[in-house]
Coordinates of C-alpha atoms in Angstrom, one line a residue:
Chain A
X29 CA 90.0 77.4 110.8
X30 CA 87.7 74.4 111.2
X31 CA 88.1 71.1 109.5
X32 CA 88.6 72.5 106.1
X33 CA 92.4 72.2 105.5
X34 CA 93.0 70.1 102.4
X35 CA 95.9 67.8 102.0
X36 CA 98.9 68.8 99.9
X37 CA 99.7 67.2 96.6
X38 CA 102.8 67.4 94.3
X39 CA 102.1 67.9 90.6
X40 CA 104.2 66.4 87.8
X41 CA 103.6 67.1 84.2
X42 CA 105.0 65.4 81.1
X43 CA 105.3 67.9 78.3
X44 CA 104.2 67.5 74.7
X45 CA 107.6 66.7 73.4
X46 CA 107.9 63.5 75.5
X47 CA 110.5 62.9 78.1
X48 CA 109.8 62.3 81.8
X49 CA 107.2 63.8 84.1
X50 CA 108.7 66.9 85.8
X51 CA 107.7 68.4 89.1
X52 CA 106.0 71.7 88.5
X53 CA 104.6 72.6 91.9
X54 CA 102.1 71.7 94.6
X55 CA 98.5 72.4 95.5
X56 CA 95.8 71.5 98.0
X57 CA 92.9 69.1 97.2
X58 CA 90.6 66.8 99.1
X59 CA 91.3 63.8 96.9
X60 CA 93.2 62.6 93.8
X61 CA 90.4 63.5 91.4
X62 CA 90.2 67.0 92.6
X63 CA 94.0 67.3 92.7
X64 CA 94.0 66.3 89.0
X65 CA 91.4 68.9 88.1
X66 CA 93.2 71.6 90.1
X67 CA 96.5 70.7 88.5
X68 CA 95.0 71.1 85.1
X69 CA 93.6 74.6 86.0
X70 CA 96.7 75.7 87.9
X71 CA 99.6 74.3 86.0
X72 CA 98.4 73.6 82.5
X73 CA 96.4 76.7 81.4
X74 CA 98.5 76.9 78.2
X75 CA 98.5 73.3 77.2
X76 CA 101.8 72.6 78.8
X77 CA 101.5 68.9 78.9
X78 CA 99.9 65.7 77.8
X79 CA 99.9 63.8 81.1
X80 CA 99.7 64.8 84.8
X81 CA 100.6 62.9 87.9
X82 CA 99.5 64.0 91.3
X83 CA 101.1 62.5 94.4
X84 CA 100.3 63.1 98.0
X85 CA 103.2 65.2 99.4
X86 CA 103.2 63.0 102.5
X87 CA 104.0 60.0 100.4
X88 CA 107.3 61.5 99.2
X89 CA 110.5 60.5 101.1
X90 CA 113.2 63.0 100.6
X91 CA 116.9 62.7 101.3
X92 CA 118.3 64.9 104.0
X93 CA 120.5 67.7 102.4
X94 CA 122.9 67.1 105.3
X95 CA 123.5 63.6 103.8
X96 CA 124.6 65.1 100.5
X97 CA 128.2 64.1 100.8
X98 CA 127.3 60.6 102.1
X99 CA 125.1 60.0 99.1
X100 CA 126.9 61.7 96.3
X101 CA 130.6 62.0 97.2
X102 CA 131.4 58.4 96.1
X103 CA 130.2 59.2 92.6
X104 CA 132.3 62.4 92.4
X105 CA 135.5 60.5 92.8
X106 CA 134.8 58.0 90.0
X107 CA 135.9 60.1 87.1
X108 CA 136.5 57.0 85.0
X109 CA 132.7 56.8 84.6
X110 CA 132.9 59.8 82.2
X111 CA 133.8 59.5 78.6
X112 CA 136.4 62.3 78.8
X113 CA 138.5 60.1 81.2
X114 CA 139.7 58.1 78.2
X115 CA 142.1 59.2 75.6
X116 CA 141.5 58.5 72.0
X117 CA 144.2 59.6 69.5
X118 CA 143.1 62.7 67.5
X119 CA 143.5 61.1 64.2
X120 CA 140.8 58.5 65.1
X121 CA 138.3 61.4 64.7
X122 CA 135.1 61.9 66.7
X123 CA 134.1 59.0 68.9
Chain B
X26 CA 137.3 65.1 113.6
X27 CA 136.5 62.6 116.4
X28 CA 133.1 62.3 118.1
X29 CA 134.7 63.5 121.3
X30 CA 136.0 66.6 119.7
X31 CA 132.6 67.3 118.2
X32 CA 131.0 66.9 121.6
X33 CA 133.3 69.4 123.1
X34 CA 132.4 72.2 120.7
X35 CA 129.8 74.4 122.2
X36 CA 126.4 75.1 120.6
X37 CA 127.3 78.7 119.7
X38 CA 130.2 77.6 117.6
X39 CA 128.1 75.1 115.7
X40 CA 125.4 77.7 115.1
X41 CA 128.0 80.2 113.8
X42 CA 129.4 77.5 111.5
X43 CA 126.0 76.8 110.2
X44 CA 125.3 80.5 109.5
X45 CA 128.7 80.9 107.8
X46 CA 128.0 77.9 105.6
X47 CA 124.6 79.4 104.7
X48 CA 126.2 82.8 103.9
X49 CA 128.8 81.0 101.8
X50 CA 126.2 79.2 99.8
X51 CA 124.3 82.5 99.2
X52 CA 127.7 84.0 98.1
X53 CA 128.2 81.1 95.7
X54 CA 124.8 81.7 94.1
X55 CA 123.5 78.3 95.3
X56 CA 119.8 78.0 95.7
X57 CA 118.4 77.4 99.2
X58 CA 115.9 74.6 99.3
X59 CA 113.1 74.0 101.8
X60 CA 114.9 71.3 103.7
X61 CA 118.1 73.2 104.0
X62 CA 119.1 75.0 107.2
X63 CA 118.4 78.7 107.0
X64 CA 118.5 81.6 109.6
X65 CA 115.1 82.3 111.1
X66 CA 115.3 85.9 109.9
X67 CA 115.7 84.7 106.3
X68 CA 112.7 82.4 106.7
X69 CA 110.6 85.1 108.2
X70 CA 111.6 87.7 105.6
X71 CA 110.6 85.2 102.8
X72 CA 107.3 84.2 104.5
X73 CA 106.4 87.9 104.8
X74 CA 107.5 88.8 101.2
X75 CA 106.0 85.8 99.4
X76 CA 102.8 86.0 101.5
X77 CA 102.4 89.7 100.6
X78 CA 103.1 88.9 96.9
X79 CA 100.5 86.1 97.0
X80 CA 97.9 88.4 98.6
X81 CA 98.6 91.0 96.0
X82 CA 97.9 88.6 93.2
X83 CA 94.6 87.7 94.8
X84 CA 93.5 91.3 95.5
X85 CA 94.8 92.2 92.0
X86 CA 91.9 90.1 90.5
X87 CA 89.4 92.6 91.9
X88 CA 90.0 95.9 90.0
X89 CA 90.1 94.1 86.7
X90 CA 87.4 91.5 87.5
X91 CA 85.2 94.5 87.8
X92 CA 85.4 95.0 84.0
X93 CA 85.0 91.5 82.7
X94 CA 81.2 91.8 82.2
X95 CA 81.7 95.2 80.5
X96 CA 84.6 94.5 78.2
X97 CA 83.9 96.1 74.9
X98 CA 84.3 93.0 72.7
X99 CA 84.5 89.2 73.0
X100 CA 88.2 89.3 72.2
X101 CA 88.8 91.8 75.1
X102 CA 86.6 89.8 77.4
X103 CA 88.4 86.5 76.7
X104 CA 91.8 88.2 77.3
X105 CA 90.7 89.8 80.5
X106 CA 89.2 86.5 81.8
X107 CA 92.4 84.7 81.0
X108 CA 94.5 87.4 82.7
X109 CA 92.4 87.4 85.9
X110 CA 92.5 83.6 86.0
X111 CA 96.3 83.8 85.7
X112 CA 96.4 86.1 88.7
X113 CA 94.5 83.6 90.7
X114 CA 97.0 80.9 89.6
X115 CA 99.9 83.1 90.4
X116 CA 98.5 83.6 93.9
X117 CA 98.4 79.8 94.2
X118 CA 102.0 79.3 93.0
X119 CA 103.1 81.9 95.6
X120 CA 101.1 80.5 98.5
X121 CA 102.6 77.1 97.7
X122 CA 106.1 78.6 97.7
X123 CA 105.4 80.2 101.1
X124 CA 104.1 76.9 102.5
X125 CA 107.4 75.2 101.8
X126 CA 108.8 77.5 104.6
X127 CA 106.6 75.9 107.1
X128 CA 103.6 78.3 107.3
X129 CA 100.1 76.9 106.4
X130 CA 97.9 78.3 103.7
X131 CA 95.2 78.9 106.3
X132 CA 97.5 80.9 108.5
X133 CA 98.5 83.1 105.5
X134 CA 94.9 83.7 104.4
X135 CA 93.9 84.4 108.0
X136 CA 96.6 87.1 108.3
X137 CA 95.5 88.6 105.1
X138 CA 91.8 88.7 106.0
X139 CA 92.6 90.0 109.5
X140 CA 94.5 92.9 107.9
X141 CA 97.8 92.0 109.6
X142 CA 99.5 91.1 106.3
X143 CA 99.9 93.8 103.6
X144 CA 99.3 93.6 99.8
X145 CA 100.4 95.9 97.0
X146 CA 99.0 99.4 97.6
X147 CA 98.3 99.8 93.9
X148 CA 95.2 97.6 94.1
X149 CA 93.5 100.1 96.4
X150 CA 92.8 102.5 93.4
X151 CA 89.6 102.2 91.5
X152 CA 89.1 101.2 87.9
X153 CA 86.7 104.0 86.7
X154 CA 86.8 103.5 82.9
X155 CA 87.7 100.8 80.3
X156 CA 91.0 102.7 79.7
X157 CA 92.0 101.8 83.3
X158 CA 92.2 98.2 82.2
X159 CA 94.6 99.2 79.5
X160 CA 96.6 101.3 81.9
X161 CA 96.8 98.5 84.5
X162 CA 98.1 96.0 81.9
X163 CA 100.6 98.5 80.5
X164 CA 101.8 100.2 83.7
X165 CA 100.9 98.0 86.7
X166 CA 101.9 94.8 85.0
X167 CA 104.9 96.5 83.4
X168 CA 106.0 97.6 86.9
X169 CA 105.3 94.1 88.3
X170 CA 107.4 92.5 85.6
X171 CA 110.3 94.9 86.3
X172 CA 110.1 93.8 89.9
X173 CA 109.6 90.1 89.2
X174 CA 112.2 89.3 86.6
X175 CA 115.1 89.7 89.0
X176 CA 113.1 87.6 91.5
X177 CA 113.6 84.6 89.1
X178 CA 117.2 84.7 90.4
X179 CA 116.2 84.9 94.1
X180 CA 118.2 82.7 96.4
X181 CA 115.2 80.7 97.6
X182 CA 114.6 77.9 95.1
X183 CA 110.8 77.6 95.4
X184 CA 110.2 81.4 95.1
X185 CA 112.6 81.6 92.1
X186 CA 110.8 78.8 90.4
X187 CA 107.4 80.3 91.0
X188 CA 108.6 83.6 89.6
X189 CA 109.9 81.9 86.5
X190 CA 106.4 80.5 85.8
X191 CA 104.8 83.8 86.6
X192 CA 107.0 85.9 84.4
X193 CA 106.6 83.5 81.5
X194 CA 102.8 83.8 81.8
X195 CA 102.7 87.5 82.5
X196 CA 104.3 88.7 79.3
X197 CA 100.9 88.7 77.6
X198 CA 99.4 90.8 80.5
X199 CA 101.4 93.9 79.7
X200 CA 101.0 93.5 75.9
X201 CA 97.2 93.2 76.1
X202 CA 97.1 96.4 78.2
X203 CA 99.3 98.3 75.8
X204 CA 97.2 97.1 72.9
X205 CA 94.1 98.6 74.6
X206 CA 96.0 101.9 75.0
X207 CA 97.1 101.9 71.4
X208 CA 93.5 101.5 70.2
X209 CA 92.2 104.2 72.5
X210 CA 95.0 106.6 71.7
X211 CA 94.3 106.2 68.0
X212 CA 90.5 106.5 68.5
X213 CA 88.0 109.3 68.9
X214 CA 88.9 112.4 70.9
X215 CA 86.7 111.0 73.7
X216 CA 88.7 107.7 73.7
X217 CA 92.0 109.6 73.6
X218 CA 91.0 111.7 76.6
X219 CA 89.9 108.5 78.4
X220 CA 93.4 107.0 77.8
X221 CA 95.1 110.2 79.0
X222 CA 92.9 110.4 82.1
X223 CA 93.8 106.8 83.0
X224 CA 97.5 107.5 82.6
X225 CA 97.1 110.6 84.8
X226 CA 95.5 108.7 87.6
X227 CA 97.8 105.6 87.5
X228 CA 101.2 107.0 86.8
X229 CA 102.2 108.1 90.3
X230 CA 100.7 105.2 92.2
X231 CA 102.5 102.9 89.8
X232 CA 105.9 104.6 90.6
X233 CA 105.1 103.9 94.3
X234 CA 104.8 100.2 93.5
X235 CA 108.6 99.9 93.8
X236 CA 108.4 100.8 97.4
X237 CA 109.9 103.6 99.5
X238 CA 113.2 105.3 98.4
X239 CA 116.3 103.3 99.2
X240 CA 117.3 105.4 102.2
X241 CA 113.9 104.7 103.9
X242 CA 113.4 101.1 102.9
X243 CA 113.4 99.0 106.1
X244 CA 113.8 95.6 104.5
X245 CA 116.1 96.3 101.6
X246 CA 119.6 95.8 103.1
X247 CA 119.1 92.3 104.5
X248 CA 117.1 91.2 101.4
X249 CA 119.9 92.4 99.1
X250 CA 122.6 90.7 101.2
X251 CA 120.6 87.4 101.1
X252 CA 120.0 87.8 97.3
X253 CA 116.3 87.8 97.7
X254 CA 116.3 91.2 96.0
X255 CA 118.8 91.9 93.3
X256 CA 118.1 95.6 92.7
X257 CA 117.1 98.4 95.0
X258 CA 113.7 100.0 94.9
X259 CA 115.1 103.2 93.3
X260 CA 117.1 101.2 90.7
X261 CA 114.0 99.3 89.6
X262 CA 111.9 102.5 89.6
X263 CA 114.4 104.2 87.3
X264 CA 114.5 101.2 84.9
X265 CA 110.7 101.3 84.7
X266 CA 110.6 105.0 84.0
X267 CA 113.3 104.7 81.3
X268 CA 111.4 101.8 79.6
X269 CA 107.9 103.4 79.9
X270 CA 108.4 107.1 78.9
X271 CA 109.1 106.2 75.2
X272 CA 106.0 104.0 75.2
X273 CA 103.9 106.9 76.4
X274 CA 105.4 109.1 73.7
X275 CA 104.5 106.5 71.1
X276 CA 100.9 106.8 72.2
X277 CA 101.2 110.6 72.0
X278 CA 100.1 110.7 75.7
X279 CA 101.6 113.0 78.3
X280 CA 103.1 111.7 81.4
X281 CA 101.6 113.8 84.3
X282 CA 105.0 115.1 85.5
X283 CA 106.2 118.6 84.6
X284 CA 109.7 117.8 85.9
X285 CA 110.2 114.8 83.6
X286 CA 113.2 115.3 81.4
X287 CA 115.8 113.3 79.7
X288 CA 119.3 113.5 80.9
X289 CA 121.5 112.9 77.9
X290 CA 124.6 112.5 80.1
X291 CA 123.2 109.7 82.2
X292 CA 120.9 108.3 79.6
X293 CA 118.1 108.3 82.2
X294 CA 114.7 110.1 82.4
X295 CA 114.6 112.3 85.5
X296 CA 111.3 112.5 87.2
X297 CA 109.6 114.6 89.9
X298 CA 108.9 114.1 93.5
X299 CA 106.7 111.2 94.5
X300 CA 104.0 111.9 97.1
X301 CA 105.2 109.5 99.8
X302 CA 102.5 110.7 102.2
X303 CA 99.9 109.4 99.8
X304 CA 101.8 106.0 99.7
X305 CA 101.9 105.8 103.5
X306 CA 98.2 106.7 103.7
X307 CA 97.2 104.0 101.3
X308 CA 99.5 101.3 102.9
X309 CA 98.0 102.3 106.3
X310 CA 94.5 101.4 104.9
X311 CA 93.2 104.8 103.9
X312 CA 93.3 104.6 100.1
X313 CA 90.2 105.0 98.0
X314 CA 89.3 101.3 97.9
X315 CA 91.1 99.6 100.8
X316 CA 87.9 99.0 102.8
X317 CA 86.0 97.8 99.7
X318 CA 88.8 95.3 98.7
X319 CA 88.9 93.8 102.2
X320 CA 85.1 93.6 102.4
X321 CA 84.9 91.8 99.1
X322 CA 87.7 89.3 100.0
X323 CA 86.3 88.6 103.4
X324 CA 82.8 88.0 101.9
X325 CA 84.2 85.7 99.2
X326 CA 86.1 83.7 101.8
X327 CA 83.1 83.4 104.1
X328 CA 80.7 82.6 101.3
X329 CA 83.1 79.9 100.0
X330 CA 83.3 78.2 103.4
X331 CA 80.5 75.7 102.6
X332 CA 82.4 74.7 99.4
X333 CA 85.5 73.9 101.3
X334 CA 83.6 72.0 103.9
X335 CA 81.5 70.1 101.4
X336 CA 84.5 69.0 99.4
X337 CA 86.0 67.5 102.6
X338 CA 82.7 65.8 103.5
X339 CA 82.4 64.5 99.9
X340 CA 85.9 63.1 99.9
X341 CA 85.3 61.4 103.3
X342 CA 82.0 59.9 101.9
X343 CA 83.7 58.6 98.8
X344 CA 86.6 57.1 100.9
X345 CA 84.0 55.3 103.1
X346 CA 82.1 54.1 100.0
X347 CA 85.3 52.8 98.5
X348 CA 86.3 51.0 101.7
X349 CA 82.8 49.4 101.9
X350 CA 83.2 48.2 98.3
X351 CA 86.4 46.5 99.3
X352 CA 84.9 44.9 102.4
X353 CA 81.7 43.5 100.9
X354 CA 81.8 43.9 97.1
X355 CA 78.4 42.7 96.0
X356 CA 76.3 44.6 98.6
X357 CA 78.2 47.9 98.3
X358 CA 78.2 47.8 94.5
X359 CA 74.4 47.4 94.5
X360 CA 74.0 50.3 97.0
X361 CA 76.1 52.6 94.8
X362 CA 73.8 51.7 91.9

């Protein structure tokens, strides 16, 4: 194919009920404006959101799945970061 | 383990370990994501399957698109437009999922237009009357949903997520088709016979949508082991028949199968022999509409070339203009008017 391949964009949508933008998929578009239009047509045909972000896929830096342990293992051993690590007498009630 | 010990292990052992880890993750129902290591056979199986699935969505727009301008009411027309638009969107989700495996959109489309990639054989049958639009929604989409719901649990993350979206959106497709059938079945004798005729023509090709019988399916075993597929072709076909026969009875329409009978012991509907020669003929390119479908897709792609090129040229021009504005604000602003 000739010089027609369009760059890839990642689409994030914030739903009606607030919360953060969530990744919903990707699409090809020549620029950000077209990416927004395509995102509306492709990922929000049923009014799924109130706000769309489009980000060039090439701009995303992802961690290597091979580094999973390196990145996340230290958190797994710190069980004292979770509320259930601490004992509260039953008769205190819900806390 | 020391660096030295790692070095001394040969490449074959490392590869075997990697494969074993992959199998273990599949076994533990973990999703495989694009950056994860995966066997090349797994990658190729998925590219082939997701690609075919995407092509099917795109070709699937044609038989129904044929009736948009002739829909009998504005309500039906709006529904059909929305359905066909969904199918285009579903093709896009699936192409995007396939692209995460390292194949380009252009390569997938080229394979399809060159005829080297397949698409669902069902779309090579013609839509002769309005009742066919009802039958397609009820039966073709019904069969597709039966196939697709288990794919939401597929081991490959991007495919599973695309299927979740698709299944959510497709639930209206089958319902709008059945609604058309209900109206026709309760209509004039002419409308009833139109509905029956559509059922007669679509029933057997729809049963073929689930693919060859298990003992002849060439891709099934590996796909089941990798949890790409969760049920065999025959299991899904049986589920579909069991779900659909009562729906036909409700319409007072007759399923065109003299051998069809309910087995009270198994709780399943037993059905007659499927004409697998017909299936093979249609897959090989000799169905009633294969040539027509390919001709239309190739023409659409060729006729759209200028749009793709113009969009790239326009984006380039806008980038140049924006750069010029940044370089010499006053002059460029004036030139842009």
